[in-house]
């Protein structure tokens, strides 16, 4: 057996799977988004018509699409910085030479990451229950009126953001921890000798040295948060008053509730384009910011 | 700030953060052992007055949770075994076997990572419908049988393997498959464990695709079954908490047992990657 043939045989199963179950459907989605594939076409393929960019243009005129996009951007814009700051804070604490019982704290803080979104969302629905939830009970003790966390359009998304931060911060914490441990201790040594305060060490050593990690984590977290779906599905069913309907929630409803597969594919592609553009902008900004000092993302 | 205060502050913050991370999980366990209606009281009870397994009995005897549990186990195990095999083979080939267009193909795969998986879901559903695989285990398992991330992770690890070892085996006349099984696989054990845990957890917790492709409850996995229960029994808090315990406990236990491999692997992957 010669080497190239062996290599292709080793690659074949994985490439076939990715080709058939990912590449082909992605190309199919592009095609599908240019048709009016709906319930009638599902019943009889002869009802299918080519509509060019009609789905996209129709979406751009639908208030529901813009509000779903708005909710998703809200979730990303508030959730990602909050999540990353929590992760970075936890990693800094864990990395401190003064911290005790590190393995225990590391495990405890990471535990929410391995749990199932649906299951823990059910718990949070109870914690933030208007009547019996412990959140309102604690607020009540402080003399604050109960908040209708998941039933008030103003509070539903903040509650979901809080949930997402709790659930996800442990993952990035581990990545940051790895990044922190890779910073040479001599740098801090030198800074201490020069009399730099802890805050200045953080700003002038830790953050610049973590730069590439911050960028990578930032991009991954942003694309993860753009894919918001399970949390509103379980906690609010997209409500109240559609205040937690995300872009993917819209795609799911459009595709698998109303069977407008053509229009749903257009939603998916628009989401992809938006995510792609945001990632490109982040990379660009990071490159521009490189000569100067890097701000924490 | 003197060192004593700093030490107190840091450990206090860590303790507080850990409590916040664990509290919902511990309370879930506690409420799951309460009698129906007990959790709907003020102040919210922290402990069951008389612990009972009533909710678990209800779940397994009436709500079909046993079936969902077995489905989840079967689907996640199959996904882990198959994707581990395929990703190992492909990752090794990208790292150590020479063929034309290797780097270009690998870059193309990495490039595909920017496409969110949901883009593929609608046509994939139609594809599986055509071949009659909607509402089957295969419909959940097959699309997950290989991942770019898995291939990437294996390739990163396999690149550090010494070439001389493989060359020596080739000179001795060993076939490529034998080299892979007898020399490469034993050396890849650490990354295999990491990848296996990661894949199993991802498969177990996966929600959106199973929700789409599993249309009947016979094939429901735990997250899908739990979500559908949560819509029916929204006010049965104790029952829902027991359902959450059944869903979360297996993966949490797996993580606690194997966390060393999992977390170390994650840190390794992030530094190299």
Coordinates of N, CA and C in Angstrom, one line a residue, chain B residues 2-95:
Chain B
X2 N -2.3 44.5 53.1 CA -1.3 43.5 53.6 C -1.6 42.1 53.2
X3 N -0.6 41.2 53.1 CA -0.8 39.9 52.6 C -2.0 39.1 53.2
X4 N -2.1 39.3 54.5 CA -3.2 38.5 55.2 C -4.6 38.9 54.7
X5 N -4.8 40.2 54.6 CA -6.1 40.7 54.1 C -6.3 40.2 52.6
X6 N -5.2 40.3 51.8 CA -5.3 39.8 50.4 C -5.7 38.4 50.4
X7 N -5.1 37.6 51.2 CA -5.3 36.1 51.2 C -6.7 35.9 51.6
X8 N -7.2 36.6 52.6 CA -8.6 36.4 53.1 C -9.6 36.8 52.0
X9 N -9.3 37.9 51.3 CA -10.1 38.4 50.3 C -10.2 37.4 49.1
X10 N -9.1 37.0 48.6 CA -9.0 36.1 47.5 C -9.8 34.8 47.8
X11 N -9.5 34.2 48.9 CA -10.1 32.9 49.3 C -11.6 33.1 49.5
X12 N -11.9 34.3 50.1 CA -13.4 34.5 50.3 C -14.1 34.7 49.0
X13 N -13.5 35.4 48.1 CA -14.2 35.5 46.8 C -14.3 34.2 46.1
X14 N -13.3 33.4 46.2 CA -13.3 32.0 45.5 C -14.5 31.2 46.2
X15 N -14.6 31.3 47.5 CA -15.6 30.5 48.2 C -17.0 31.0 47.8
X16 N -17.1 32.3 47.7 CA -18.4 32.9 47.3 C -18.8 32.5 45.9
X17 N -17.8 32.6 45.0 CA -18.1 32.2 43.6 C -18.4 30.7 43.4
X18 N -17.7 29.9 44.2 CA -18.0 28.5 44.1 C -19.4 28.2 44.7
X19 N -19.8 28.9 45.7 CA -21.1 28.7 46.3 C -22.2 29.1 45.3
X20 N -21.9 30.2 44.6 CA -22.9 30.6 43.5 C -23.0 29.6 42.4
X21 N -21.8 29.0 42.1 CA -21.8 28.0 41.0 C -22.5 26.8 41.4
X22 N -22.4 26.4 42.6 CA -22.9 25.1 43.1 C -24.3 25.1 43.6
X23 N -24.7 26.3 44.1 CA -26.0 26.4 44.8 C -27.2 25.9 44.0
X24 N -27.3 26.3 42.7 CA -28.5 25.8 42.0 C -28.5 24.3 41.9
X25 N -27.3 23.7 41.7 CA -27.2 22.3 41.5 C -27.6 21.5 42.8
X26 N -27.1 22.1 44.0 CA -27.4 21.4 45.2 C -28.9 21.5 45.6
X27 N -29.4 22.7 45.3 CA -30.8 22.9 45.6 C -31.7 22.0 44.7
X28 N -31.3 21.8 43.4 CA -32.0 20.9 42.5 C -32.1 19.6 43.2
X29 N -31.0 19.1 43.7 CA -31.0 17.8 44.4 C -31.9 17.8 45.6
X30 N -31.9 18.8 46.4 CA -32.7 18.9 47.6 C -34.2 18.9 47.2
X31 N -34.6 19.8 46.3 CA -36.0 19.9 45.9 C -36.5 18.6 45.3
X32 N -35.6 17.9 44.6 CA -36.1 16.7 43.9 C -36.5 15.6 44.9
X33 N -36.1 15.8 46.2 CA -36.5 14.8 47.2 C -37.7 15.3 48.0
X34 N -38.3 16.4 47.6 CA -39.4 16.9 48.4 C -40.7 16.3 47.9
X35 N -41.7 16.4 48.8 CA -43.1 15.9 48.4 C -43.7 16.9 47.4
X36 N -44.6 16.5 46.5 CA -45.2 17.4 45.6 C -45.8 18.6 46.3
X37 N -45.6 19.8 45.8 CA -46.1 21.0 46.4 C -45.3 21.6 47.5
X38 N -44.3 20.8 48.0 CA -43.6 21.3 49.1 C -42.7 22.6 48.8
X39 N -42.2 22.6 47.5 CA -41.3 23.7 47.1 C -42.0 25.0 46.9
X40 N -43.4 24.9 46.7 CA -44.1 26.1 46.4 C -44.5 26.8 47.7
X41 N -43.6 27.1 48.6 CA -43.9 27.7 49.9 C -43.0 28.8 50.1
X42 N -43.4 29.7 51.1 CA -42.5 30.8 51.5 C -42.2 30.7 53.0
X43 N -41.0 30.9 53.4 CA -39.8 31.1 52.6 C -39.5 29.8 51.8
X44 N -38.8 29.9 50.7 CA -38.5 28.7 49.9 C -37.7 27.7 50.8
X45 N -38.2 26.4 50.9 CA -37.5 25.5 51.8 C -36.2 25.1 51.2
X46 N -35.1 25.0 52.0 CA -33.8 24.5 51.6 C -33.7 23.0 51.6
X47 N -34.4 22.4 52.6 CA -34.3 20.9 52.8 C -35.7 20.3 52.7
X48 N -35.8 19.1 52.3 CA -37.1 18.4 52.3 C -37.4 18.1 53.8
X49 N -38.7 18.3 54.2 CA -39.1 17.9 55.5 C -38.9 16.4 55.7
X50 N -39.5 15.7 54.8 CA -39.3 14.2 54.8 C -38.9 13.8 53.4
X51 N -37.6 13.4 53.2 CA -37.1 13.1 51.9 C -37.9 11.9 51.3
X52 N -38.2 12.0 50.0 CA -38.9 10.9 49.4 C -38.4 10.7 48.0
X53 N -38.5 9.5 47.5 CA -38.1 9.2 46.1 C -39.4 9.2 45.2
X54 N -40.5 9.7 45.7 CA -41.7 9.8 45.0 C -41.6 10.3 43.6
X55 N -40.9 11.5 43.4 CA -40.7 12.1 42.1 C -40.0 11.2 41.1
X56 N -39.0 10.5 41.6 CA -38.2 9.6 40.7 C -39.1 8.5 40.3
X57 N -39.8 7.9 41.2 CA -40.7 6.8 40.9 C -41.7 7.3 39.8
X58 N -42.3 8.5 40.0 CA -43.2 9.0 39.1 C -42.6 9.2 37.7
X59 N -41.3 9.7 37.6 CA -40.6 9.9 36.4 C -40.4 8.6 35.6
X60 N -40.0 7.6 36.3 CA -39.6 6.4 35.6 C -40.8 5.5 35.3
X61 N -41.8 5.5 36.2 CA -43.0 4.7 36.0 C -44.0 5.3 35.0
X62 N -44.2 6.6 35.1 CA -45.2 7.2 34.4 C -44.7 8.1 33.2
X63 N -43.6 8.8 33.4 CA -43.2 9.8 32.4 C -42.3 9.3 31.4
X64 N -41.9 8.0 31.5 CA -41.0 7.4 30.5 C -39.6 7.8 30.5
X65 N -39.1 8.3 31.7 CA -37.8 8.8 31.8 C -36.7 7.7 31.6
X66 N -37.1 6.5 32.0 CA -36.1 5.4 31.8 C -35.8 5.2 30.4
X67 N -36.8 5.3 29.5 CA -36.6 5.2 28.1 C -35.7 6.3 27.6
X68 N -35.9 7.5 28.0 CA -35.1 8.7 27.6 C -33.6 8.5 28.0
X69 N -33.5 8.0 29.3 CA -32.1 7.7 29.8 C -31.4 6.7 28.9
X70 N -32.1 5.6 28.6 CA -31.4 4.6 27.8 C -31.1 5.2 26.4
X71 N -32.0 5.9 25.8 CA -31.8 6.5 24.5 C -30.6 7.4 24.6
X72 N -30.5 8.3 25.6 CA -29.4 9.2 25.7 C -28.0 8.4 25.8
X73 N -28.1 7.4 26.6 CA -26.8 6.5 26.8 C -26.4 5.9 25.5
X74 N -27.4 5.3 24.8 CA -27.1 4.7 23.5 C -26.6 5.6 22.5
X75 N -27.3 6.7 22.3 CA -26.9 7.7 21.3 C -25.5 8.3 21.6
X76 N -25.3 8.7 22.9 CA -24.1 9.4 23.2 C -22.9 8.4 23.1
X77 N -23.1 7.2 23.5 CA -22.0 6.2 23.4 C -21.7 5.9 21.9
X78 N -22.7 5.8 21.1 CA -22.4 5.5 19.7 C -21.7 6.7 19.0
X79 N -22.1 7.9 19.3 CA -21.5 9.1 18.8 C -20.0 9.1 19.2
X80 N -19.8 8.9 20.5 CA -18.4 8.9 21.0 C -17.5 7.9 20.4
X81 N -18.0 6.7 20.3 CA -17.2 5.6 19.7 C -16.9 5.9 18.2
X82 N -17.9 6.2 17.5 CA -17.7 6.4 16.0 C -16.9 7.6 15.7
X83 N -17.2 8.7 16.4 CA -16.5 10.0 16.0 C -15.0 9.9 16.5
X84 N -14.8 9.2 17.6 CA -13.4 9.0 18.1 C -12.6 8.3 17.0
X85 N -13.2 7.2 16.5 CA -12.5 6.4 15.5 C -12.2 7.2 14.3
X86 N -13.2 7.9 13.8 CA -13.0 8.6 12.5 C -12.1 9.8 12.7
X87 N -12.3 10.6 13.8 CA -11.4 11.7 14.0 C -10.0 11.3 14.2
X88 N -9.7 10.2 14.9 CA -8.4 9.8 15.2 C -7.7 9.4 13.8
X89 N -8.4 8.7 13.0 CA -7.8 8.3 11.7 C -7.5 9.6 10.9
X90 N -8.5 10.5 10.8 CA -8.3 11.7 9.9 C -7.2 12.6 10.5
X91 N -7.2 12.8 11.8 CA -6.3 13.7 12.5 C -4.9 13.2 12.3
X92 N -4.7 11.8 12.4 CA -3.4 11.2 12.3 C -2.9 11.4 10.8
X93 N -3.8 11.2 9.8 CA -3.4 11.3 8.4 C -3.0 12.7 8.1
X94 N -3.7 13.7 8.7 CA -3.3 15.1 8.5 C -2.0 15.4 9.1
X95 N -1.6 14.8 10.2 CA -0.4 15.1 10.9 C 0.8 14.3 10.3

